[in-house]
Amino acid sequence: MEQDTLRGYRSEKRLQRTASDRQSLVATFTQVFIRHGLTMGAIAGICIFLPVASATYRSNFTPLMSSPFYYLAALSLMSLGLILLLLMRGHAIRPTLLAWMAYLFFISVVEEFAFRLILPALLSGPVGMIPAVLFSNFLFACIHYVTLRWKFINCAVVFIAGLGLSRLLTNTEDIAIVTLTHFFFTFINTPTPPKQRE
């Protein structure tokens, strides 16, 4: 357990900017959920009600709607593989760790829906698709900088990764595949929840 705590703290130090007297690390699962999860969830919730949302559903949700069990099986196998990876790394599979995995999947769903699907579609009319994709992913990276206090380099990587996910969505027109890809790489980057240093 102490080893898991140390790993979690190292992950925080690796991702986050140095805390000043007026700032602190985002050091608990609850803080991550409140600061980042609720922010992203609220943005995705607003996006659901935008007029452009209904048009994007038809093209990008068709593969998921036509073969839901295929994607459920893929998610199940992926989750099992990630749990085995944690076991091989010496982590104990506790309820908090499973809740963290569920949170990472939730955040993958809402971020892909909002920043790869709806916002680019909304902005593409006034400015064109390429600027819309660039701005949406820039906003995506900036939110990580603010809510999770990530370092600039981590946010730059997130911006580039977001562009890759946008490209994947363009090529596949399959939001489920893009979400599963996001979930996998988010888990690899942060496989355990943050924990305050004892």
Short mmCIF file of C-alpha atoms in Angstrom, two decimals:
data_model
loop_
_atom_site.label_atom_id
_atom_site.label_comp_id
_atom_site.label_asym_id
_atom_site.label_seq_id
_atom_site.Cartn_x
_atom_site.Cartn_y
_atom_site.Cartn_z
CA MET A 1 0.00 0.00 0.00
CA GLU A 2 2.82 2.41 0.82
CA GLN A 3 4.43 1.58 -2.53
CA ASP A 4 1.16 2.42 -4.34
CA THR A 5 0.97 5.75 -2.47
CA LEU A 6 4.53 6.63 -3.48
CA ARG A 7 3.80 5.78 -7.12
CA GLY A 8 0.69 7.96 -7.04
CA TYR A 9 2.65 10.89 -5.60
CA ARG A 10 5.38 10.51 -8.21
CA SER A 11 2.70 10.58 -10.92
CA GLU A 12 1.38 13.86 -9.49
CA LYS A 13 4.88 15.39 -9.42
CA ARG A 14 5.52 14.27 -13.00
CA LEU A 15 2.34 15.78 -14.41
CA GLN A 16 1.79 18.92 -12.34
CA ARG A 17 3.40 22.31 -12.04
CA THR A 18 5.26 23.12 -8.85
CA ALA A 19 2.94 24.40 -6.15
CA SER A 20 3.41 27.92 -4.80
CA ASP A 21 2.27 29.31 -1.45
CA ARG A 22 -1.17 30.05 -2.89
CA GLN A 23 -1.50 26.87 -4.94
CA SER A 24 -1.45 23.20 -4.22
CA LEU A 25 -1.15 19.98 -6.15
CA VAL A 26 -4.35 18.26 -7.23
CA ALA A 27 -3.56 15.43 -4.89
CA THR A 28 -6.70 13.33 -4.39
CA PHE A 29 -9.18 11.43 -6.54
CA THR A 30 -11.96 13.69 -5.23
CA GLN A 31 -10.09 16.83 -6.29
CA VAL A 32 -9.53 15.43 -9.78
CA PHE A 33 -13.22 14.56 -10.11
CA ILE A 34 -14.46 17.94 -8.86
CA ARG A 35 -11.98 20.11 -10.74
CA HIS A 36 -11.61 18.16 -13.98
CA GLY A 37 -14.38 15.56 -14.21
CA LEU A 38 -17.24 17.93 -13.40
CA THR A 39 -15.82 20.61 -15.71
CA MET A 40 -15.59 18.24 -18.66
CA GLY A 41 -18.92 16.65 -17.81
CA ALA A 42 -20.61 20.06 -17.73
CA ILE A 43 -19.12 21.01 -21.12
CA ALA A 44 -20.31 17.72 -22.63
CA GLY A 45 -23.74 18.23 -21.04
CA ILE A 46 -24.07 21.63 -22.69
CA CYS A 47 -22.92 20.17 -26.01
CA ILE A 48 -25.77 17.63 -25.96
CA PHE A 49 -28.29 20.44 -26.33
CA LEU A 50 -26.55 22.25 -29.18
CA PRO A 51 -28.41 22.04 -32.51
CA VAL A 52 -25.37 20.59 -34.26
CA ALA A 53 -25.35 17.58 -31.93
CA SER A 54 -28.22 15.71 -33.61
CA ALA A 55 -26.50 15.76 -37.01
CA THR A 56 -23.22 14.44 -35.61
CA TYR A 57 -24.99 11.56 -33.84
CA ARG A 58 -26.20 10.04 -37.08
CA SER A 59 -22.82 9.66 -38.77
CA ASN A 60 -20.46 9.03 -35.85
CA PHE A 61 -22.66 6.83 -33.65
CA THR A 62 -23.85 4.52 -36.44
CA PRO A 63 -21.13 1.85 -35.90
CA LEU A 64 -21.83 1.78 -32.15
CA MET A 65 -25.59 1.57 -32.62
CA SER A 66 -25.32 -1.17 -35.22
CA SER A 67 -22.93 -3.42 -33.25
CA PRO A 68 -23.09 -2.50 -29.54
CA PHE A 69 -21.98 -5.93 -28.32
CA TYR A 70 -18.78 -5.70 -30.37
CA TYR A 71 -17.78 -2.52 -28.56
CA LEU A 72 -18.88 -3.87 -25.18
CA ALA A 73 -16.68 -6.92 -25.75
CA ALA A 74 -13.76 -4.71 -26.81
CA LEU A 75 -14.16 -2.56 -23.69
CA SER A 76 -14.37 -5.65 -21.46
CA LEU A 77 -11.26 -7.24 -22.95
CA MET A 78 -9.36 -3.96 -22.76
CA SER A 79 -10.34 -3.45 -19.12
CA LEU A 80 -9.31 -7.01 -18.25
CA GLY A 81 -5.95 -6.47 -19.96
CA LEU A 82 -5.38 -3.23 -18.06
CA ILE A 83 -6.22 -4.91 -14.75
CA LEU A 84 -3.73 -7.68 -15.54
CA LEU A 85 -1.14 -5.00 -16.32
CA LEU A 86 -1.74 -3.46 -12.89
CA LEU A 87 -1.37 -6.84 -11.21
CA MET A 88 1.91 -7.47 -13.04
CA ARG A 89 3.16 -4.10 -11.78
CA GLY A 90 2.40 -5.10 -8.21
CA HIS A 91 -0.77 -3.08 -7.59
CA ALA A 92 -3.54 -4.45 -5.40
CA ILE A 93 -6.92 -4.28 -7.16
CA ARG A 94 -9.01 -2.34 -4.65
CA PRO A 95 -12.41 -0.64 -5.14
CA THR A 96 -10.71 2.76 -5.42
CA LEU A 97 -8.59 1.54 -8.31
CA LEU A 98 -11.64 0.13 -10.11
CA ALA A 99 -13.46 3.42 -9.50
CA TRP A 100 -10.48 5.23 -11.02
CA MET A 101 -10.71 3.07 -14.14
CA ALA A 102 -14.43 3.86 -14.38
CA TYR A 103 -13.62 7.55 -14.01
CA LEU A 104 -11.02 7.40 -16.79
CA PHE A 105 -13.60 5.78 -19.07
CA PHE A 106 -16.17 8.44 -18.15
CA ILE A 107 -13.73 11.25 -18.86
CA SER A 108 -12.78 9.63 -22.18
CA VAL A 109 -16.46 9.54 -23.21
CA VAL A 110 -17.24 13.16 -22.31
CA GLU A 111 -13.99 14.60 -23.68
CA GLU A 112 -14.31 12.84 -27.02
CA PHE A 113 -17.96 13.78 -27.33
CA ALA A 114 -17.32 17.45 -26.56
CA PHE A 115 -13.88 18.22 -28.00
CA ARG A 116 -13.54 15.83 -30.93
CA LEU A 117 -17.16 15.63 -32.06
CA ILE A 118 -19.45 18.53 -31.12
CA LEU A 119 -17.20 21.61 -30.77
CA PRO A 120 -15.39 21.10 -34.10
CA ALA A 121 -18.75 20.55 -35.83
CA LEU A 122 -20.12 23.70 -34.20
CA LEU A 123 -17.13 25.86 -35.15
CA SER A 124 -16.53 24.45 -38.62
CA GLY A 125 -19.34 26.52 -40.14
CA PRO A 126 -17.92 29.97 -39.25
CA VAL A 127 -14.18 29.20 -39.50
CA GLY A 128 -13.72 25.92 -41.40
CA MET A 129 -12.94 22.45 -40.13
CA ILE A 130 -9.14 22.70 -39.68
CA PRO A 131 -9.23 25.88 -37.53
CA ALA A 132 -12.19 24.39 -35.64
CA VAL A 133 -10.23 21.23 -34.83
CA LEU A 134 -7.14 23.23 -33.84
CA PHE A 135 -9.12 25.53 -31.55
CA SER A 136 -11.09 22.69 -29.96
CA ASN A 137 -7.91 20.77 -29.13
CA PHE A 138 -6.20 23.93 -27.92
CA LEU A 139 -9.12 24.53 -25.54
CA PHE A 140 -8.92 20.87 -24.50
CA ALA A 141 -5.24 21.27 -23.57
CA CYS A 142 -5.83 24.59 -21.77
CA ILE A 143 -8.51 23.05 -19.54
CA HIS A 144 -6.00 20.40 -18.42
CA TYR A 145 -3.52 23.17 -17.64
CA VAL A 146 -6.07 24.94 -15.41
CA THR A 147 -8.08 22.16 -13.79
CA LEU A 148 -5.30 19.62 -13.22
CA ARG A 149 -2.45 22.16 -13.04
CA TRP A 150 -0.49 20.14 -15.60
CA LYS A 151 2.88 21.32 -16.80
CA PHE A 152 3.02 23.07 -20.16
CA ILE A 153 4.84 20.16 -21.81
CA ASN A 154 2.13 17.71 -20.74
CA CYS A 155 -0.54 20.02 -22.15
CA ALA A 156 1.40 20.33 -25.41
CA VAL A 157 1.47 16.53 -25.67
CA VAL A 158 -2.28 16.42 -24.95
CA PHE A 159 -2.87 18.96 -27.74
CA ILE A 160 -0.92 16.84 -30.24
CA ALA A 161 -2.63 13.66 -29.04
CA GLY A 162 -5.99 15.40 -29.44
CA LEU A 163 -5.14 16.20 -33.05
CA GLY A 164 -4.35 12.52 -33.57
CA LEU A 165 -7.71 11.52 -32.10
CA SER A 166 -9.44 14.09 -34.32
CA ARG A 167 -7.72 12.55 -37.32
CA LEU A 168 -8.80 9.07 -36.20
CA LEU A 169 -12.39 10.26 -35.94
CA THR A 170 -12.22 11.77 -39.42
CA ASN A 171 -10.88 8.52 -40.86
CA THR A 172 -13.26 6.14 -39.07
CA GLU A 173 -16.36 8.25 -38.33
CA ASP A 174 -16.60 6.04 -35.25
CA ILE A 175 -16.71 7.88 -31.91
CA ALA A 176 -16.63 4.60 -29.98
CA ILE A 177 -13.26 3.57 -31.42
CA VAL A 178 -11.85 7.01 -30.67
CA THR A 179 -13.18 6.87 -27.10
CA LEU A 180 -11.65 3.43 -26.49
CA THR A 181 -8.32 4.69 -27.85
CA HIS A 182 -8.51 7.70 -25.52
CA PHE A 183 -9.34 5.46 -22.56
CA PHE A 184 -6.40 3.15 -23.25
CA PHE A 185 -3.79 5.88 -23.50
CA THR A 186 -5.21 7.86 -20.57
CA PHE A 187 -4.96 4.75 -18.43
CA ILE A 188 -1.38 4.07 -19.55
CA ASN A 189 -0.48 7.66 -18.66
CA THR A 190 -2.19 7.68 -15.23
CA PRO A 191 -2.97 4.09 -14.21
CA THR A 192 -3.60 4.82 -10.54
CA PRO A 193 -5.55 7.58 -8.74
CA PRO A 194 -3.61 10.39 -7.13
CA LYS A 195 -3.01 10.09 -3.41
CA GLN A 196 -1.85 12.61 -0.91
CA ARG A 197 1.60 12.00 0.46
CA GLU A 198 1.38 10.63 3.98
#
